[in-house]
Coordinates of C-alpha atoms and ligand atoms in Angstrom, one line a residue:
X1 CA -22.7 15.7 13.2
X2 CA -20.7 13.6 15.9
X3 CA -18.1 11.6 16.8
X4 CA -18.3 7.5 17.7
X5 CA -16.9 7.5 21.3
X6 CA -13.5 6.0 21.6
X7 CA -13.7 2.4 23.0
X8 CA -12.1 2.0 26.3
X9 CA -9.9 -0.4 25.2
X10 CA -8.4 2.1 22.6
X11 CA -7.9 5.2 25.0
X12 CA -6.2 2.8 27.3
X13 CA -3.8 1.7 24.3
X14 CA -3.2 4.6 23.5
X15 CA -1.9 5.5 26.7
X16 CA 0.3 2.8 27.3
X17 CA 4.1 3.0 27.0
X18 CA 4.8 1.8 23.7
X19 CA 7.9 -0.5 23.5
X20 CA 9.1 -2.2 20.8
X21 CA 7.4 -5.9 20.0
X22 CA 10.4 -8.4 19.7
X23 CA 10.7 -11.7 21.2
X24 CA 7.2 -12.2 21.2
X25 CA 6.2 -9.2 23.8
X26 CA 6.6 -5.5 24.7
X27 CA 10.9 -4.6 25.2
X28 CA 11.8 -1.3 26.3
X29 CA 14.1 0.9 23.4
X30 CA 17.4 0.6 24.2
X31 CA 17.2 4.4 22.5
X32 CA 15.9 7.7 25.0
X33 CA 14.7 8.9 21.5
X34 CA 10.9 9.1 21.1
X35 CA 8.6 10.2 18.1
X36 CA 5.2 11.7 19.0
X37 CA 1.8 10.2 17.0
X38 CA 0.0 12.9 16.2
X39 CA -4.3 12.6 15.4
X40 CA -4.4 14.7 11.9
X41 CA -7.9 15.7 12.4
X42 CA -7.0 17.5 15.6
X43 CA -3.2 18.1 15.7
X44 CA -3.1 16.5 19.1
X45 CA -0.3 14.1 19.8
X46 CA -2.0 11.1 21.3
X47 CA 0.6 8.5 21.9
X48 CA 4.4 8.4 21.6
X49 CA 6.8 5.4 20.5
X50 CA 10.2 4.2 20.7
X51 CA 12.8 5.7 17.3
X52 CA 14.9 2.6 17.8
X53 CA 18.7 2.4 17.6
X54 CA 21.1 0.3 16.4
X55 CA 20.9 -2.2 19.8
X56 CA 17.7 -2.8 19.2
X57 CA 18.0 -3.5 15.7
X58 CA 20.4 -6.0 17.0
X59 CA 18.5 -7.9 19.2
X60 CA 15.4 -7.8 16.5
X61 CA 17.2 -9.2 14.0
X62 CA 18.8 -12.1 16.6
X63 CA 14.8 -12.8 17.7
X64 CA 13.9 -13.0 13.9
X65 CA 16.8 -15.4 13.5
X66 CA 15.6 -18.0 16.0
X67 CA 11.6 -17.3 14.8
X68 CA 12.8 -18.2 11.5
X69 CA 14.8 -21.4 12.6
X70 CA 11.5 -22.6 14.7
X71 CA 9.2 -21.1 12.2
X72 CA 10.6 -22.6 8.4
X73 CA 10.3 -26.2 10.0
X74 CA 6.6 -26.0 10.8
X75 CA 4.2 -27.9 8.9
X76 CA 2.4 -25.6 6.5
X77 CA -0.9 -26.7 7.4
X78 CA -0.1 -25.0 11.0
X79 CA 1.4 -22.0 9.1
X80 CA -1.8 -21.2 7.5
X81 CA -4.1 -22.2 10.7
X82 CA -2.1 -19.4 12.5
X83 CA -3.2 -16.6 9.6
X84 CA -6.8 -18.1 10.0
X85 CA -6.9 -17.5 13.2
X86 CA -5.1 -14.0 13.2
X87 CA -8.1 -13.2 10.5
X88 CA -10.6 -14.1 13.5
X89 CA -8.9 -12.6 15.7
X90 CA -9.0 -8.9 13.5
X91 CA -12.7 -9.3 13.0
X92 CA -13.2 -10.0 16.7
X93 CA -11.3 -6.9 17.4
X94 CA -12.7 -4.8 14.5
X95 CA -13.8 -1.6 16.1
X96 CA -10.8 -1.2 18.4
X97 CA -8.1 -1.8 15.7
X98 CA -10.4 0.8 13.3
X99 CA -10.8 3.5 16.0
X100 CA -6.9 2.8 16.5
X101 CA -6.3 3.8 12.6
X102 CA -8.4 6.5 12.8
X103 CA -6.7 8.2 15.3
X104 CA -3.3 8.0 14.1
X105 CA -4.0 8.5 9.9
X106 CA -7.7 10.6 10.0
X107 CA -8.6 7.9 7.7
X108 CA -12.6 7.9 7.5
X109 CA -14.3 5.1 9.8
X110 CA -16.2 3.8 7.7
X111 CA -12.7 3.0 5.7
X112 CA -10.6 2.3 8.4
X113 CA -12.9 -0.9 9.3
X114 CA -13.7 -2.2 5.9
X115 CA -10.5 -1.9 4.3
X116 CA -8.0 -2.0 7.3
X117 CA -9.3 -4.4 8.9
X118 CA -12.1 -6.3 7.3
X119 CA -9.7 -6.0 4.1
X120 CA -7.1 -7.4 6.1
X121 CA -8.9 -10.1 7.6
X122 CA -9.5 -11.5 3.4
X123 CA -5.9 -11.1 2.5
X124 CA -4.9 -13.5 5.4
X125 CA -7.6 -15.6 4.4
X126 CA -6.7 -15.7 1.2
X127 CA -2.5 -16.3 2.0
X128 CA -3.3 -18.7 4.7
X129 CA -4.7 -20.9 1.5
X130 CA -1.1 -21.2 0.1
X131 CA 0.1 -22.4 2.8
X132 CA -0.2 -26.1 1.9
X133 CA 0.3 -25.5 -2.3
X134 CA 3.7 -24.0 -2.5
X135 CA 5.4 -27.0 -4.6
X136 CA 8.2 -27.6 -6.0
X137 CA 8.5 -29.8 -9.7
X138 CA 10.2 -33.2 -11.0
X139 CA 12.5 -32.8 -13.8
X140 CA 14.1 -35.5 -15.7
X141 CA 17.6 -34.5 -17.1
X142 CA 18.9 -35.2 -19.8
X143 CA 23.1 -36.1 -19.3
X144 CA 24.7 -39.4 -21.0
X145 CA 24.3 -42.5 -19.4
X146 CA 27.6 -44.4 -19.7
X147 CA 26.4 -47.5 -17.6
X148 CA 23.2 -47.5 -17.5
X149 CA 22.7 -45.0 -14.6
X150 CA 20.1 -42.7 -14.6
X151 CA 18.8 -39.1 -13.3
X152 CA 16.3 -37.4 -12.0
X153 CA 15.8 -34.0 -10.5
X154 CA 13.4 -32.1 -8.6
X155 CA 13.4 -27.9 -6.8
X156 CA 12.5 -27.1 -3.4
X157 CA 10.9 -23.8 -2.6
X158 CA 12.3 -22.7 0.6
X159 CA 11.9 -19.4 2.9
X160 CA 14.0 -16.9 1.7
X161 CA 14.8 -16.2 6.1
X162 CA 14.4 -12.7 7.5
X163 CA 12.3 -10.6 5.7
X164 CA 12.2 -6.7 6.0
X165 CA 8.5 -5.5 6.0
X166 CA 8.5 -1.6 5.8
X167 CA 5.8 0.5 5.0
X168 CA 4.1 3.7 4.6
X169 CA 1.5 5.6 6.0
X170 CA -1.6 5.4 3.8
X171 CA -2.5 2.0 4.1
X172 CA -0.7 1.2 7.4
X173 CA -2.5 -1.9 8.7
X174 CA -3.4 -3.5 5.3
X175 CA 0.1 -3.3 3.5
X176 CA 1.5 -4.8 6.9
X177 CA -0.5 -7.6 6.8
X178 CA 0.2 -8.0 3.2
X179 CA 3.9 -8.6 4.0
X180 CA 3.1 -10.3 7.1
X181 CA 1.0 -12.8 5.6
X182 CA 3.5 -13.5 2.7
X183 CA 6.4 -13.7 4.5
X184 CA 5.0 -16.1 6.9
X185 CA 3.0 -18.6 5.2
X186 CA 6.1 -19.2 2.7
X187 CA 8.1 -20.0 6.6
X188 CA 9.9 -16.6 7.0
X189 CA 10.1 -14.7 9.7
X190 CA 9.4 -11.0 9.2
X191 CA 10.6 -7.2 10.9
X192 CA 7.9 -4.6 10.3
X193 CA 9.3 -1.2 10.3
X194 CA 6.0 1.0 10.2
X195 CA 5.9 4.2 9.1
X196 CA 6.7 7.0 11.5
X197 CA 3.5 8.6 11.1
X198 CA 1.3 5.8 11.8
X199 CA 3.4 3.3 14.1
X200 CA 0.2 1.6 16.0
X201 CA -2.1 0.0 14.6
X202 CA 1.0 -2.6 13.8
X203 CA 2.0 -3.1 17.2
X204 CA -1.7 -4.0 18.6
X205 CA -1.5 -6.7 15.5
X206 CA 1.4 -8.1 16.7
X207 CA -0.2 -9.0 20.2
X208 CA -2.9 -10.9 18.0
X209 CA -0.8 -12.5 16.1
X210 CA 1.2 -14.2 19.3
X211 CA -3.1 -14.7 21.0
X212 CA -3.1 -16.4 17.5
X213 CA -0.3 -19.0 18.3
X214 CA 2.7 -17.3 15.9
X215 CA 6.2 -18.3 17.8
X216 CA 8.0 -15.5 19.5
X217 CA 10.2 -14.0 17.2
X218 CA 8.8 -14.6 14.0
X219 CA 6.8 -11.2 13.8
X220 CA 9.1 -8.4 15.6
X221 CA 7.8 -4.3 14.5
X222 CA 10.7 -1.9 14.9
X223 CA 9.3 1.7 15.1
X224 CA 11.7 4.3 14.1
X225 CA 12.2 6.8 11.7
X226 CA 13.7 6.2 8.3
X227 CA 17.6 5.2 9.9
X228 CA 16.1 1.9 11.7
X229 CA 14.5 0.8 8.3
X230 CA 17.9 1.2 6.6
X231 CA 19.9 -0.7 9.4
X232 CA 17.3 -3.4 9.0
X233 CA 18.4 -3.9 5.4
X234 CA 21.9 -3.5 5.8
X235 CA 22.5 -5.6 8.8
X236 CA 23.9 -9.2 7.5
X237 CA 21.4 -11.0 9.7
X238 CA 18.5 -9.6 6.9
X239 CA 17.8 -11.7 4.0
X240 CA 15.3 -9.8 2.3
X241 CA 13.0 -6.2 2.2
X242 CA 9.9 -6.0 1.5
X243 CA 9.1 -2.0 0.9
X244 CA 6.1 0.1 -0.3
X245 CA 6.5 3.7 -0.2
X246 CA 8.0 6.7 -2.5
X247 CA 10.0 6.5 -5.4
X248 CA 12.6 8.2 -4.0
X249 CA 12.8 6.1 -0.8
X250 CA 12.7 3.0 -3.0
X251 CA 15.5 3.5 -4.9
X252 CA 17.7 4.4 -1.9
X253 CA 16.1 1.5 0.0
X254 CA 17.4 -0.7 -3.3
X255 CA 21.1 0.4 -3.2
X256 CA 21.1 -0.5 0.5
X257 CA 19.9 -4.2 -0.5
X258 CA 22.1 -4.8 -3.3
X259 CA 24.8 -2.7 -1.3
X260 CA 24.3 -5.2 1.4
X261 CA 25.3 -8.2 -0.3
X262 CA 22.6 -8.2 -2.9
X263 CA 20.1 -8.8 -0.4
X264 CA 16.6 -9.7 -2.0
X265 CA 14.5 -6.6 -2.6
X266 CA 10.7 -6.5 -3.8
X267 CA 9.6 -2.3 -4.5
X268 CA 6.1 -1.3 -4.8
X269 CA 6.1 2.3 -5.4
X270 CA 4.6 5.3 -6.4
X271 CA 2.5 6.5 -9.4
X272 CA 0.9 9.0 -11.6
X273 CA -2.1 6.8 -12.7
X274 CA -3.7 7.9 -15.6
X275 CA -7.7 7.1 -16.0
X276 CA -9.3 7.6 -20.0
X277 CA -12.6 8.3 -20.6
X278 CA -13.7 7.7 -24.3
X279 CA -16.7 9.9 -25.6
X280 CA -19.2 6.4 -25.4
X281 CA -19.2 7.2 -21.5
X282 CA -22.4 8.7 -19.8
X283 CA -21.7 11.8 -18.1
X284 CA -22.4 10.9 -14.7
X285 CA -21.2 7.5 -14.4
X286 CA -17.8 9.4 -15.5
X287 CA -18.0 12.0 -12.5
X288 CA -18.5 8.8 -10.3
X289 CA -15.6 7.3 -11.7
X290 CA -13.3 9.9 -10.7
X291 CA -14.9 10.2 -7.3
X292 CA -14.0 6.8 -7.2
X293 CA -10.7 6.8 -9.0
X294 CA -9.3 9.9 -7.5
X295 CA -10.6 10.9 -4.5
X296 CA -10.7 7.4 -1.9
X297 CA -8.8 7.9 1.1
X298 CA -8.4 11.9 0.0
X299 CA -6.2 10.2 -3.0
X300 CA -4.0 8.7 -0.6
X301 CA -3.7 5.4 -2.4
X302 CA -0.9 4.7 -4.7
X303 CA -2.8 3.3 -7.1
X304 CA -5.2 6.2 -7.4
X305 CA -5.5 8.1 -10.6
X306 CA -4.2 11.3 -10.6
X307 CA -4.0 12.4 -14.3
X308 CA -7.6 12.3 -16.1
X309 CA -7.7 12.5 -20.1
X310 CA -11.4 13.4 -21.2
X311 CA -12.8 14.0 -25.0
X312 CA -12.4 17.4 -25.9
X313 CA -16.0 17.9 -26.4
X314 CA -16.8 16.6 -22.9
X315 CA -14.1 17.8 -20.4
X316 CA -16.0 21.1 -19.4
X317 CA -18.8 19.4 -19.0
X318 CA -17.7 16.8 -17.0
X319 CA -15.4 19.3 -14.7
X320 CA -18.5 21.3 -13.9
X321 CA -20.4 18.0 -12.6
X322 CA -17.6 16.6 -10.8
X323 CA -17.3 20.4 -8.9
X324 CA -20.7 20.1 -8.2
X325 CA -20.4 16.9 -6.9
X326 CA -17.5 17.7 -4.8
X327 CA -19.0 20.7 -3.4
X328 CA -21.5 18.7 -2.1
X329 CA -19.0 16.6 -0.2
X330 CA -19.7 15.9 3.1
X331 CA -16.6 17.1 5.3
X332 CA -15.4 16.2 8.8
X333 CA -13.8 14.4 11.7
X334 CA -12.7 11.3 10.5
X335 CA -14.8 9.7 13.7
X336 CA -18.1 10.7 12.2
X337 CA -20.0 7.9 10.6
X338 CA -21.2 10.4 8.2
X339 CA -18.3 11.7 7.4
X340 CA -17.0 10.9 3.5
X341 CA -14.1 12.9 3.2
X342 CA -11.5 13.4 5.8
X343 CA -7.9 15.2 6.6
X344 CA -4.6 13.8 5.2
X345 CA -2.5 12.0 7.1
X346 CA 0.0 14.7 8.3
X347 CA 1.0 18.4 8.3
X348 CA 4.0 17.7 6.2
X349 CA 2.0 16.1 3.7
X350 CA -0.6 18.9 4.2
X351 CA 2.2 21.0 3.0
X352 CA 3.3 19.3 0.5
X353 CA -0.1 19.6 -1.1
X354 CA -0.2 23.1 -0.2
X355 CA 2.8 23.6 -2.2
X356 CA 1.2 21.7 -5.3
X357 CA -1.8 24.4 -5.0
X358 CA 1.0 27.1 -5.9
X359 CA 2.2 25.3 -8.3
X360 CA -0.6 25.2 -10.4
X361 CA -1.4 28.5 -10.2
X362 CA 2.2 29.8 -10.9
X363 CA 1.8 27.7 -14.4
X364 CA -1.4 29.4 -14.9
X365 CA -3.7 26.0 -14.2
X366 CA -7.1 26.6 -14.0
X367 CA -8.5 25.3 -10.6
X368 CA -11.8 24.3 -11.0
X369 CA -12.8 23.6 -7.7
X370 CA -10.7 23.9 -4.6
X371 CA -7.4 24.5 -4.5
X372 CA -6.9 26.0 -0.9
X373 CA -5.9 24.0 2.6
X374 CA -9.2 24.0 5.2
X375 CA -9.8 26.7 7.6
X376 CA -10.1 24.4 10.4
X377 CA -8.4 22.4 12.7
X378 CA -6.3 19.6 11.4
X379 CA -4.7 18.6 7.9
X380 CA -7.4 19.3 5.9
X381 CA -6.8 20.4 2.8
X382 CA -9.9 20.8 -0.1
X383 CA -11.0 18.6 -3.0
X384 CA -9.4 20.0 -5.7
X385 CA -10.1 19.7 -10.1
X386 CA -7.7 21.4 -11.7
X387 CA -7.0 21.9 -16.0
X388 CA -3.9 21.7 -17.1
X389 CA -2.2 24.1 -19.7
X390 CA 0.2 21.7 -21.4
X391 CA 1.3 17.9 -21.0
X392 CA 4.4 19.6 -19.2
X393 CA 3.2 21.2 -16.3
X394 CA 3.8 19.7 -12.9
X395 CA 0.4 18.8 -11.9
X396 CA 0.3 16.0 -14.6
X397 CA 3.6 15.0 -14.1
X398 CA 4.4 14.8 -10.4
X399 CA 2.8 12.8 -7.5
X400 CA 1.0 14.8 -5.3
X401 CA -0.7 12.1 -3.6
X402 CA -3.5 13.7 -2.7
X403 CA -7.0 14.7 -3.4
X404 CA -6.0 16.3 -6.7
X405 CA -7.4 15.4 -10.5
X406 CA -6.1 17.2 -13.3
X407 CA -7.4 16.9 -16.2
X408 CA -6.4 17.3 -19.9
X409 CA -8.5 17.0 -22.9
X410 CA -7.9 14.5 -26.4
X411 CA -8.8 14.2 -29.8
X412 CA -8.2 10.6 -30.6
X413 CA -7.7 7.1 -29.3
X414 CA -4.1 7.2 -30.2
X415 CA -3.4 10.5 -28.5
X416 CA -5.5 9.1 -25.6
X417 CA -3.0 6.1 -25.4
X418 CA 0.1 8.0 -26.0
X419 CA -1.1 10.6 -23.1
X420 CA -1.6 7.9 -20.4
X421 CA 2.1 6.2 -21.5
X422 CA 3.5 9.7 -20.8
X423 CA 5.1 8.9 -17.8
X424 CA 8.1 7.3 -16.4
X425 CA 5.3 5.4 -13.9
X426 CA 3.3 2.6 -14.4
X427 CA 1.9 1.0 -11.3
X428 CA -2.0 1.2 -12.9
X429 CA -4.6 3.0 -15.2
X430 CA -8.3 2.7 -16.1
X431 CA -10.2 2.8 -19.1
X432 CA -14.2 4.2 -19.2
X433 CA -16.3 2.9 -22.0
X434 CA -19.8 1.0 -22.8
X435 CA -17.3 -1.0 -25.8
X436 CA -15.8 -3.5 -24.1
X437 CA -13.9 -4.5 -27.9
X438 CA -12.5 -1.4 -28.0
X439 CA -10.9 -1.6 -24.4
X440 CA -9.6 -5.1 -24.9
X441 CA -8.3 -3.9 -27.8
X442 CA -6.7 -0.9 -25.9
X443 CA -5.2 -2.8 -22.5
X444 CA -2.2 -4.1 -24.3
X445 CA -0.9 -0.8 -25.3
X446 CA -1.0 0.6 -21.8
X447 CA 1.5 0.0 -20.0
X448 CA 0.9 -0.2 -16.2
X449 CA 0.9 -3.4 -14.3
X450 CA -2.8 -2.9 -13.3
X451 CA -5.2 -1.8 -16.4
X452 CA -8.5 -1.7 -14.5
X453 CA -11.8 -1.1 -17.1
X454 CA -14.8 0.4 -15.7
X455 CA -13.4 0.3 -12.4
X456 CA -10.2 1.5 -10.5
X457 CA -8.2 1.3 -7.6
X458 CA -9.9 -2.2 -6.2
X459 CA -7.4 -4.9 -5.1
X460 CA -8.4 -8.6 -4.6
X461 CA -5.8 -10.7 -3.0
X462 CA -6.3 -13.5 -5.9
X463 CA -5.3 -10.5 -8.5
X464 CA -1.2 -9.6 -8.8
X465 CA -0.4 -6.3 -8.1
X466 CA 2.8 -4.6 -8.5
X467 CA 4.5 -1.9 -10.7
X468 CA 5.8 -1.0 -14.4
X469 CA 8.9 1.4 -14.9
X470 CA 9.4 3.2 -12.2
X471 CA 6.6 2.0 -10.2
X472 CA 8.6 -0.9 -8.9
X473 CA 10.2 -4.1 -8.6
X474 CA 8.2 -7.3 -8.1
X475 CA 4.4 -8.8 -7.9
X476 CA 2.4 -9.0 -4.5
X477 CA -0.7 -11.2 -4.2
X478 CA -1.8 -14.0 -6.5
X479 CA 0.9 -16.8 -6.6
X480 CA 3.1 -14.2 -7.7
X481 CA 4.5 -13.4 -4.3
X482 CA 5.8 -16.9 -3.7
X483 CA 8.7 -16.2 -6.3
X484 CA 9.7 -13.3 -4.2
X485 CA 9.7 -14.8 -0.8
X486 CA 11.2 -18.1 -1.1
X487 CA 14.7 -19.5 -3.2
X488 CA 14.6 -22.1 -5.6
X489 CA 16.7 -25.0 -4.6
X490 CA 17.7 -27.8 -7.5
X491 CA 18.4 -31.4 -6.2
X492 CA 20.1 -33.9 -8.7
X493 CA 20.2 -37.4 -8.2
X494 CA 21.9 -40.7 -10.2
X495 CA 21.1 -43.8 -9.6
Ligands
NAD1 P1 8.2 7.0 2.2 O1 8.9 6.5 1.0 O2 8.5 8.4 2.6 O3 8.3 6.1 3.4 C1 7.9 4.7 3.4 C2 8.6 4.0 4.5 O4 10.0 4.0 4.3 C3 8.5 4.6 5.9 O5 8.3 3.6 6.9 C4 9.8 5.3 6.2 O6 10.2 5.4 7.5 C5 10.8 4.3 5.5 N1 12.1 4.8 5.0 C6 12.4 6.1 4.8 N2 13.7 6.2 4.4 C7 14.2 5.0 4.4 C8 15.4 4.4 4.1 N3 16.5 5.1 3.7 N4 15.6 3.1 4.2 C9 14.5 2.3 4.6 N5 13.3 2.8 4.9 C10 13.1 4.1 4.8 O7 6.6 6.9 1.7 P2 5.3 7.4 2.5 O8 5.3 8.9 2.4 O9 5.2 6.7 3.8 O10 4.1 6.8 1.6 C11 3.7 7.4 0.4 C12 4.3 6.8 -0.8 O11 4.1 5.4 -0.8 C13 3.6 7.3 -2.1 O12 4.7 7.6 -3.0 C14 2.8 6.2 -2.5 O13 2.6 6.1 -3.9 C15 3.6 5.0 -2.1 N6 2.8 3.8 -1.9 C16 2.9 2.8 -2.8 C17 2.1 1.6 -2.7 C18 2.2 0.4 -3.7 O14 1.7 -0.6 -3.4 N7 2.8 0.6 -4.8 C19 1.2 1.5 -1.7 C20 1.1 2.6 -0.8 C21 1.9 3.7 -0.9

């Protein structure tokens, strides 16, 4: 087992003085505060950014004004060139942005380039596509005619102006350039605010995206804790946010919009996905399912399942094969090619799931496999299967966000269904099952804005995505995202 080395490139980025990107280039914090990034697989802190204050928030949000001024005229054939191009320009980069990832979230290689960045590279594709078919319609009123005049009507779809990105660790280069990608090829200028934890992939983008030919100020990333995300939605020059993270966060994060003069907010938030197994499933394609469902990204994906309903008759024997399977795991630095499962992406989360491990066992959960933090270096914390006692206990109820399945046997279809809705989530689900009837005839009552079947946690950019409940507010992806990124204007004429 060893690592990749670290291309030059990277160890050299790493080292650099970070500033904040506005304007088009590198600006020094106006702030003496700095927050360290810290490598989870080794507890070392390998780079340091700006926490930026309310100056720099400031001159972000002026920048963003005259990007959107230059940027909402363009044609938006040159909108989506420059997201073509930014696509190359990831690819061409791959294995330094990857390597970048991997050091600041200890997300696996192997993931870091496929979904981080070749992912990314697809979505931008895919958005840069729009960029010539966001129409408006005719309409032809109907109001009297008196003398002989006559009416017609038509809506414009314009940039809603300066758009908020903010987003959390787990994902951090992908779910930027989803916002990114949306904001600008409907002719907004966007402010990322990254999260804390995982500032820099971000900022290396943001030098592509100007290589790429985006004006200055049309992309400007604010690092900062928390505070410079919230004075990025309150300040007046802000005209919409964009956030994925916690529930929690989200719901503060929505006050502060509509406290702010009802400033446009889309939420995509947290879960506690359910996956259903019904008794036609074979017993290994199951335990491959919830690998696959469950345990991605150590279950750092907010659309992984976390709650798993198995027949009665089955669940043992599926909980032993999925232990096995786990066991078998293979373990490691993130930088390892081999490597399949890696640390989470920081101690406090480390702890958090530590804390869910107690949890369990104070409500007398059985823990199958696991169940323990990693005697080693880093945030590692085990693969864990645990069987819950009753529908109440915490470990079906709460995020943990984390490589955790619990599991809870059924009797029927009904009580399958009735189990999954038990939630006040609903950002996705799966079904399992060789009768394809039988699941049609199931999506509908499940209610999650993703219902995947056979299959879970997969996005495609041509596929909505977006949450139920308390799961969130709003649609990414698809054409869906136009509605939330631009106003609809209504022109009248006589004549
Ligand atoms: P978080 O809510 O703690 O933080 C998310 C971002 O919000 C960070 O950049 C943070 O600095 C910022 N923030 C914190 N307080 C703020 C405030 N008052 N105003 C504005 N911004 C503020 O989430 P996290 O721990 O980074 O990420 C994990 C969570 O994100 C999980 O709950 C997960 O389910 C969710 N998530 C959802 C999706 C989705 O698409 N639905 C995708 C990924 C992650």
């Amino acid at each position: 087992m060893s690592d990749i080395s670290l291309l030059p490139q990277v160890e050299a980025f790493l080292s650099r003085n970070h500033g904040l990107f506005i304007d088009g280039g590198y600006v020094e914090s106006h702030s003496s505060q700095t927050l360290e990034v810290i490598n989870p697989a080794t507890g070392k802190v390998i780079a340091q950014v700006a926490d930026a204050d309310p100056a720099d928030i400031d001159a972000a949000v002026a920048s963003a004004n005259r990007g959107f001024k230059q940027w909402s005229q363009a044609a938006p054939a040159l909108r989506g060139n420059v997201l073509l191009k930014l696509a190359d320009l990831l690819e061409q980069n791959r294995e330094e942005l990857a390597q970048i990832e991997t050091c600041q979230s200890g997300k696996i290689i192997q993931i870091a380039r496929a979904f981080e960045v070749d992912q990314a590279a697809h979505f931008l594709r895919y958005y840069a596509g729009w960029a010539t078919k966001i129409s408006g319609q005719t309409i032809t009123p109907s109001l009297p005619s008196f003398a002989g005049e006559r009416y017609t009507a038509f809506t414009l779809r314009e940039p809603v102006g300066v758009v908020v990105g903010i987003v959390p660790w787990n994902f951090s280069t992908m779910i930027a350039i989803w916002k990114l990608a949306s904001a600008l090829v409907t002719g907004c200028s966007i402010i990322i605010k990254p999260s804390e934890f995982t500032p820099l992939t971000i900022l290396r983008i943001a030098e592509l995206a100007i290589e790429a030919g985006l004006p200055a100020g049309v992309l400007n990333v604010l690092t900062g804790s928390g505070q410079v995300g919230k004075g990025l939605i309150e300040h007046p020059g802000t005209h919409k946010v964009s956030f994925t993270g916690s529930v929690p966060t989200g719901i503060a994060v929505g006050r502060s919009a509509m406290g702010a003069g009802l400033t446009r907010a889309t939420l995509e938030l947290g879960g506690k996905n359910a996956a259903g197994f019904l008794r036609d499933m074979d017993l290994d394609k199951a335990v491959n399912g919830i690998i696959e469902a469950g345990f991605l990204h150590s279950g750092q994906i907010c659309a992984a399942a976390e709650r798993f309903f198995v027949h009665h008759s089955q669940i043992e024997q599926i909980m032993d094969k999925l232990a096995q399977r786990l066991s078998k795991l293979n373990i490691g630095s993130p930088l390892d090619e081999r490597t399949e499962f890696g640390p989470v992406t920081n101690r406090q989360h480390q702890l958090k799931l530590e804390g869910f491990f107690d949890t369990a066992r104070a409500e007398n959960n059985t823990i199958i496999h696991g169940g323990q933090r990693m005697d080693r270096p880093g945030c590692y914390v085990e693969p864990t299967v645990i069987l819950a006692k009753t529908v109440n206990d915490t470990l079906l109820n709460e995020e943990t966000f984390g490589p955790i399945a619990t599991f809870f046997p059924y009797d029927s279809e009904d009580e399958l269904l009735d189990l999954m809705n038990n939630t006040p989530y609903g950002l996705s689900a799966s079904l399992w099952t060789n009768d394809l009837g039988k699941a049609l005839r199931m999506v509908p009552a499940i209610n999650a804005g993703t219902v995947w079947v056979n299959m879970h946690t997969m996005l495609d950019p041509a596929v909505p995505f977006g949450g139920n409940k308390s799961s969130g507010v709003g649609r990414e992806f698809g054409g869906a995202f136009i509605e939330d990124y631009t106003e609809l204007k209504s022109v009248m004429i006589r004549y």
